[in-house]
Coordinates of C-alpha atoms in Angstrom, one line a residue:
X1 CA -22.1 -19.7 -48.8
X2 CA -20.2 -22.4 -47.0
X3 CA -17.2 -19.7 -47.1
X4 CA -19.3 -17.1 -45.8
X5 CA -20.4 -19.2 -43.2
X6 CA -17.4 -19.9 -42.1
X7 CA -16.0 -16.7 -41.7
X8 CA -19.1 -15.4 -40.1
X9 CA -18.1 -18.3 -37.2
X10 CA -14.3 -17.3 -37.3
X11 CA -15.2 -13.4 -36.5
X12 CA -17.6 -14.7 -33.7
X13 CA -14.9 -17.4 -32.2
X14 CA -12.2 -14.3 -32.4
X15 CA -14.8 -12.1 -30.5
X16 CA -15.7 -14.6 -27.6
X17 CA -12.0 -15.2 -27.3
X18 CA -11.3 -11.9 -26.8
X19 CA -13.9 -11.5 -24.4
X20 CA -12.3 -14.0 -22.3
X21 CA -9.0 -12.7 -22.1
X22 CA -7.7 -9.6 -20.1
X23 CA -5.2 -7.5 -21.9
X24 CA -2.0 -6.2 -19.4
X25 CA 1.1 -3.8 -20.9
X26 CA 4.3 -5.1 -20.3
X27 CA 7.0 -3.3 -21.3
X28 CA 8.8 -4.9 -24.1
X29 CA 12.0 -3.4 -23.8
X30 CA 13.2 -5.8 -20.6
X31 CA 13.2 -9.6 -21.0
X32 CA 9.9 -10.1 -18.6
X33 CA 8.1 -12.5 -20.3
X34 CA 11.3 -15.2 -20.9
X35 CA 11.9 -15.0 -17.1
X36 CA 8.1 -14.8 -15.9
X37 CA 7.8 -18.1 -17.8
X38 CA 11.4 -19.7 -16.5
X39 CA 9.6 -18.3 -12.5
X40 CA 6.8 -20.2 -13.1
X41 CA 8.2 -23.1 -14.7
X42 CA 4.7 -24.9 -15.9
X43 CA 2.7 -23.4 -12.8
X44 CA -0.1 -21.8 -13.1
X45 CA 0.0 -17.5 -11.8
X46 CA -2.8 -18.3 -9.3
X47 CA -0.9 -21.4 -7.4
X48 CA 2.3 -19.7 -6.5
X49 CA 3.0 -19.4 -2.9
X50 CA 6.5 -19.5 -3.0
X51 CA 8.4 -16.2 -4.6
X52 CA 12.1 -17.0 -4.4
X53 CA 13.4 -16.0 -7.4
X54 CA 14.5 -18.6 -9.9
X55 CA 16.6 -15.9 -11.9
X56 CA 19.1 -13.4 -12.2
X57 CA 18.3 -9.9 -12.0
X58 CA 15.8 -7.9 -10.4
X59 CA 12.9 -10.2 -9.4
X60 CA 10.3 -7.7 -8.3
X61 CA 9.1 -7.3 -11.9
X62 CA 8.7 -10.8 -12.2
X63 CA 6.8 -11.0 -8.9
X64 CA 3.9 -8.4 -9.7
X65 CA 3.1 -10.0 -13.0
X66 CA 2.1 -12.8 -10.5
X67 CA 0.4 -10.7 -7.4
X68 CA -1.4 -9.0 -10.2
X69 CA -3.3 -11.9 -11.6
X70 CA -3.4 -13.7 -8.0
X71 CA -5.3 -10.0 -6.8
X72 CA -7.6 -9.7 -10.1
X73 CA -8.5 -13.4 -9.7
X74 CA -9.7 -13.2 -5.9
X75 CA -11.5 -9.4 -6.7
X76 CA -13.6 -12.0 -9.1
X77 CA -11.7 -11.2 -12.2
X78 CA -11.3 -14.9 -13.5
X79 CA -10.4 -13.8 -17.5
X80 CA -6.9 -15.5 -19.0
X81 CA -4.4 -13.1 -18.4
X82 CA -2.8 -12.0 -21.8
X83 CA 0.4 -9.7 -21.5
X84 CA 1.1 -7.3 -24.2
X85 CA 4.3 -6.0 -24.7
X86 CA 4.9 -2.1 -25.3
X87 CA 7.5 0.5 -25.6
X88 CA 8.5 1.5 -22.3
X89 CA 8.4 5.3 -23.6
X90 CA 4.4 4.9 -23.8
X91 CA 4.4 3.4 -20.2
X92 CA 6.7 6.0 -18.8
X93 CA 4.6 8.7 -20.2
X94 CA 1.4 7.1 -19.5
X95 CA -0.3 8.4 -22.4
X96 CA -1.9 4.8 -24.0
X97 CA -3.1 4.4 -20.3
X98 CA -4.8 8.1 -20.1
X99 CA -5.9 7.9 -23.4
X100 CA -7.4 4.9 -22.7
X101 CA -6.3 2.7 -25.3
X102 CA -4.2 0.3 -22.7
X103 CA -6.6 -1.0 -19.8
X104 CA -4.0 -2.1 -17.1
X105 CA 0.1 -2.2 -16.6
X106 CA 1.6 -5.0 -15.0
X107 CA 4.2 -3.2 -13.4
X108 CA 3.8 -0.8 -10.3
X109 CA 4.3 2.3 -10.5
X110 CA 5.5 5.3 -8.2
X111 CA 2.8 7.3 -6.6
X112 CA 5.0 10.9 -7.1
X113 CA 4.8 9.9 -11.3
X114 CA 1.0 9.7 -11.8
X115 CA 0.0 12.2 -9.0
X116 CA -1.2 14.8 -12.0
X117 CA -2.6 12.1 -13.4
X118 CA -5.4 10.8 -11.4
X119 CA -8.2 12.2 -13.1
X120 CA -7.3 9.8 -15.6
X121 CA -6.1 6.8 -14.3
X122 CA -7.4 4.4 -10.9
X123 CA -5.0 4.3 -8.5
X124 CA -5.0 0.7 -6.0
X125 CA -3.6 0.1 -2.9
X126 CA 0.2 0.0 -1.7
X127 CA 1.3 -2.8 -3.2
X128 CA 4.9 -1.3 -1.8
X129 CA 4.6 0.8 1.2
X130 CA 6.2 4.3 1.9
X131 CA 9.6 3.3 3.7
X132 CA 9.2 -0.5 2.5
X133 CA 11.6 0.3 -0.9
X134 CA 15.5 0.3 0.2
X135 CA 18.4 0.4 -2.2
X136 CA 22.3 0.1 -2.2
X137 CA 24.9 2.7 -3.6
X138 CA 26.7 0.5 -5.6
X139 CA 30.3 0.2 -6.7
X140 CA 32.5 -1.7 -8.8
X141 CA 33.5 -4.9 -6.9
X142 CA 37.2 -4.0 -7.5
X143 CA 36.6 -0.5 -5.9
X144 CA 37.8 -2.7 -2.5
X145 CA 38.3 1.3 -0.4
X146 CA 34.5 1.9 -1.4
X147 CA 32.9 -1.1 -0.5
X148 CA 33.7 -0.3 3.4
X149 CA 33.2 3.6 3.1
X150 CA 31.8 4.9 6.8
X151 CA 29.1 7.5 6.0
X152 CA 30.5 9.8 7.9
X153 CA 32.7 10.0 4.9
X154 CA 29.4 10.1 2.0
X155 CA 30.3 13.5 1.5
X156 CA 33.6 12.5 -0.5
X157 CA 30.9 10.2 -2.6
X158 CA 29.9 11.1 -6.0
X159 CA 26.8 9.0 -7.0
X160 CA 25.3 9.7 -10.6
X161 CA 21.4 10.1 -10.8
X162 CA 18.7 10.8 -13.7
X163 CA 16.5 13.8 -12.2
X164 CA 13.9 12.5 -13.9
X165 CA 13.9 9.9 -12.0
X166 CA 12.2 12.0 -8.9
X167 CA 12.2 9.6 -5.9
X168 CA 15.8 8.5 -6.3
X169 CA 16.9 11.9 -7.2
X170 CA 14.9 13.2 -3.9
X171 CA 16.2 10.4 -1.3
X172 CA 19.8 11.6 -2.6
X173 CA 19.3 15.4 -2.4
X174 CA 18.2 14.6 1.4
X175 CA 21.9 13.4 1.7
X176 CA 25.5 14.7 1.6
X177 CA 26.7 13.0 -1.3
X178 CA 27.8 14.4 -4.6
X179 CA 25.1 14.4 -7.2
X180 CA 26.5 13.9 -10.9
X181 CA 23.1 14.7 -13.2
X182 CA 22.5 12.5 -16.3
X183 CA 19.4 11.8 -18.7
X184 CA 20.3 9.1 -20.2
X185 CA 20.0 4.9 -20.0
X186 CA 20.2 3.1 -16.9
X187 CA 23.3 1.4 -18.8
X188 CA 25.1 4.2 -19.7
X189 CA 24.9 5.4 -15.8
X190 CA 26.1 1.9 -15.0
X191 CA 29.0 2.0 -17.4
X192 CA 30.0 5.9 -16.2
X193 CA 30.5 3.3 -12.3
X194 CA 32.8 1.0 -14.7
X195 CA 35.1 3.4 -16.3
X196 CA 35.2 5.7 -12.6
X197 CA 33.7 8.8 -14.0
X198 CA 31.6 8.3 -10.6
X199 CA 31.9 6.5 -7.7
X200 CA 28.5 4.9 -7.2
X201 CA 24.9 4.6 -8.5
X202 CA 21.5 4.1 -6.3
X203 CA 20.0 1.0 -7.4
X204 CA 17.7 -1.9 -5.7
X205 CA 19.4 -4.3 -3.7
X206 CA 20.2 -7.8 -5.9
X207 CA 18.9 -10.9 -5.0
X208 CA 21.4 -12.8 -4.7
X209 CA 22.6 -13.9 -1.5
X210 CA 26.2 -11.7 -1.3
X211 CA 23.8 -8.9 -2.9
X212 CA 26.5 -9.0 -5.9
X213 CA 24.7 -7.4 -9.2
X214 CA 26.2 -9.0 -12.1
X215 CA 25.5 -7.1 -15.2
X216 CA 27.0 -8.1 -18.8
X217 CA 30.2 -9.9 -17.0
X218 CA 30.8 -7.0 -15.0
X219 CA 30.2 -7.2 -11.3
X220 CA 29.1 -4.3 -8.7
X221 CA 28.8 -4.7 -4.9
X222 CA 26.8 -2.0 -2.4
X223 CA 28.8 0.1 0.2
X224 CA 28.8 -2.0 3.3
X225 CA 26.4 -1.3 6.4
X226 CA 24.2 1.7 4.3
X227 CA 21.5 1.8 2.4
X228 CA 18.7 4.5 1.3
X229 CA 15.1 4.5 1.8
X230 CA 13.2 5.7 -1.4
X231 CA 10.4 8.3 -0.2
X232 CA 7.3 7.1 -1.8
X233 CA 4.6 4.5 -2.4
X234 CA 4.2 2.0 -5.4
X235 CA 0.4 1.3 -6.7
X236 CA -0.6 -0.4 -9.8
X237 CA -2.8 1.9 -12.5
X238 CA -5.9 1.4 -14.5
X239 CA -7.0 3.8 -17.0
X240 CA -10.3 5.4 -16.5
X241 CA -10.8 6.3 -19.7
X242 CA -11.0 2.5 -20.6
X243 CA -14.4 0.9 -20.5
X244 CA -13.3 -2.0 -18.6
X245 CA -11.5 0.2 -16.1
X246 CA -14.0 1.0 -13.4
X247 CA -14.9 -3.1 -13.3
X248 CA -11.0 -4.0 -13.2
X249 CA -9.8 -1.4 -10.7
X250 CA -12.6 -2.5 -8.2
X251 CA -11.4 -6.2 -8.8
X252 CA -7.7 -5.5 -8.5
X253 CA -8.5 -3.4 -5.5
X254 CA -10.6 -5.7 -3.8
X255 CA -8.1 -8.6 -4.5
X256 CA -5.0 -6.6 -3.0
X257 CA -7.1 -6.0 0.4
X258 CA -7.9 -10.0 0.8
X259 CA -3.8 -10.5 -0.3
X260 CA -2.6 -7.8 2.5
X261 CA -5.1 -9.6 4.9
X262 CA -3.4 -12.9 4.3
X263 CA 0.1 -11.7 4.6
X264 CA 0.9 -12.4 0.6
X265 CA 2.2 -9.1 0.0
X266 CA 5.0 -8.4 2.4
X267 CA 5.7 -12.6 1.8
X268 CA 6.4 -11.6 -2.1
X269 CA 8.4 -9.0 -1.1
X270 CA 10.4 -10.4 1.5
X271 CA 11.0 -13.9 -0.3
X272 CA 11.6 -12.3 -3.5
X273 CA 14.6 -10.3 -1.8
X274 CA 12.9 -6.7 -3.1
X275 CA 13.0 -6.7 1.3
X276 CA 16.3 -7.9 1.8
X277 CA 16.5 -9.5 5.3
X278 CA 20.6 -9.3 4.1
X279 CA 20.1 -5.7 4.6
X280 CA 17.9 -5.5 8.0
X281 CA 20.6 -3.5 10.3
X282 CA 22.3 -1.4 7.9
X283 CA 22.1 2.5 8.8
X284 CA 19.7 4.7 6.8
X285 CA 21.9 7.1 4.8
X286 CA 18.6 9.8 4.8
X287 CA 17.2 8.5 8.2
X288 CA 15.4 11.9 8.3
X289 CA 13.2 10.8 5.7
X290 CA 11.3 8.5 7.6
X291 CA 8.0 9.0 9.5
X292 CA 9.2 9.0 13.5
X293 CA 7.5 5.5 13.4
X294 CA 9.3 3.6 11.2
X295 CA 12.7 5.5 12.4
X296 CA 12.3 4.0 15.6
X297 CA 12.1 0.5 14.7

């Protein structure tokens, strides 16, 4: 009896634990979590207000982990936040999320990817705005006759791309430079830059302050004085087919509203280096993109 007992009270503790935790999908493929906990070094998610990054690489990731929680909290979502990690082939596709088997992701997503699929899944606010995300074309750093290219001179350029990646592949289509097509990893593309099969590959300006991406010992630098505007929008998802969704995508929505208001977003972006005030006068390769209000800034 005693035993019986005390499983009955282990199934109930288990339950009421769950119940006070919120389940997000990270991928597990990237090393999020080990520099998520080096960014917040002891802190709590909900007391960050600074968002310089701490590490190398990309810091974006890093940063929504944090504006997620900080929006869910203030929409009245006060539940631990518990990340899971999942293979980033489910999260590309979407389907755990559609099926409704995965609540939440903690990783924005591109507006153009999940389009089709908004009879399954909410869709927030911007959390990145159309003409807000800017990349480099980067080059090897010993590629010195690259690094000063004029782009009058793009059209000599050949840049490889993934088509399915549709908003890179897009901005560079709107462009004169020389497409090389490839399905494959994002370090196989990088490696193709290394060994001169192309000259170039689109990617996110890097945080630190000479914008010098440092991958595997290798180093890459962007063409000086351009950069590309990537032609969409970046929301976070939440399934509907989950029965926490509706509840959480009125929280997370309602969160992201008071953190626009208060001038948190475009702060994470801009101290996180995602906005890179390195980059503020370089010439938009596909200026034509633009709306005619953000071209005339």
């Amino acid at each position: 009896m005693k035993w019986l007992i005390w499983g009955v009270l282990s199934l109930y503790t288990c339950h009421l634990y769950a119940h006070n935790q919120l389940v997000v999908d990270i991928m597990s493929s990237e090393n999020f979590s080990q520099r998520y906990n080096e960014f917040l070094n002891g802190r709590s998610p909900l007391d960050v207000k600074s968002f310089y990054p701490t590490t190398k690489g990309s810091h974006i990731e890093i940063i929504e982990m944090v504006l997620l929680q900080q929006a869910l909290f203030l929409g009245g979502e006060t539940r631990e936040v518990v990340f899971n990690p999942k293979p980033s082939v489910n999260i590309i596709e979407f389907s755990d999320m559609i099926s409704g088997d995965s609540l939440i992701l903690a990783r924005s997503v591109w507006h153009e990817d999940i389009i089709n699929y908004r009879g399954s899944l909410y869709v927030s606010d911007a959390l990145v705005k159309f003409g807000q995300y800017e990349a480099g074309l980067y080059v090897t750093r010993r590629n010195v006759a690259l690094q000063n290219l004029p782009q009058e001179q793009l059209e000599q350029l050949t840049v490889v791309a993934n088509p399915r990646w549709r908003v890179d592949w897009r901005a560079l289509n709107n462009t004169d430079i020389n497409i090389v097509s490839f399905i494959g990893p994002w370090e196989t593309m990088l490696n193709m830059v290394e060994t001169e099969v192309v000259d170039a590959m689109l990617i996110n300006f890097s945080v630190s302050q000479d914008l010098l991406l440092n991958f595997e010992g290798r180093e890459y630098v962007p063409i000086q004085n351009i950069k590309m505007m990537l032609p969409d929008s970046r929301h976070f998802i939440v399934s509907k087919n989950h029965p926490q969704g509706e509840m959480i995508f009125a929280a997370l929505n309602r969160g992201l509203k008071i953190l626009r208001a208060q001038g948190v977003l475009d702060k994470a972006l801009q101290q996180s280096g995602f906005i890179s005030h390195l980059v503020e006068d370089w010439q938009y390769v596909n200026q034509q993109m633009l709306y005619p209000s953000q071209a005339a800034r």
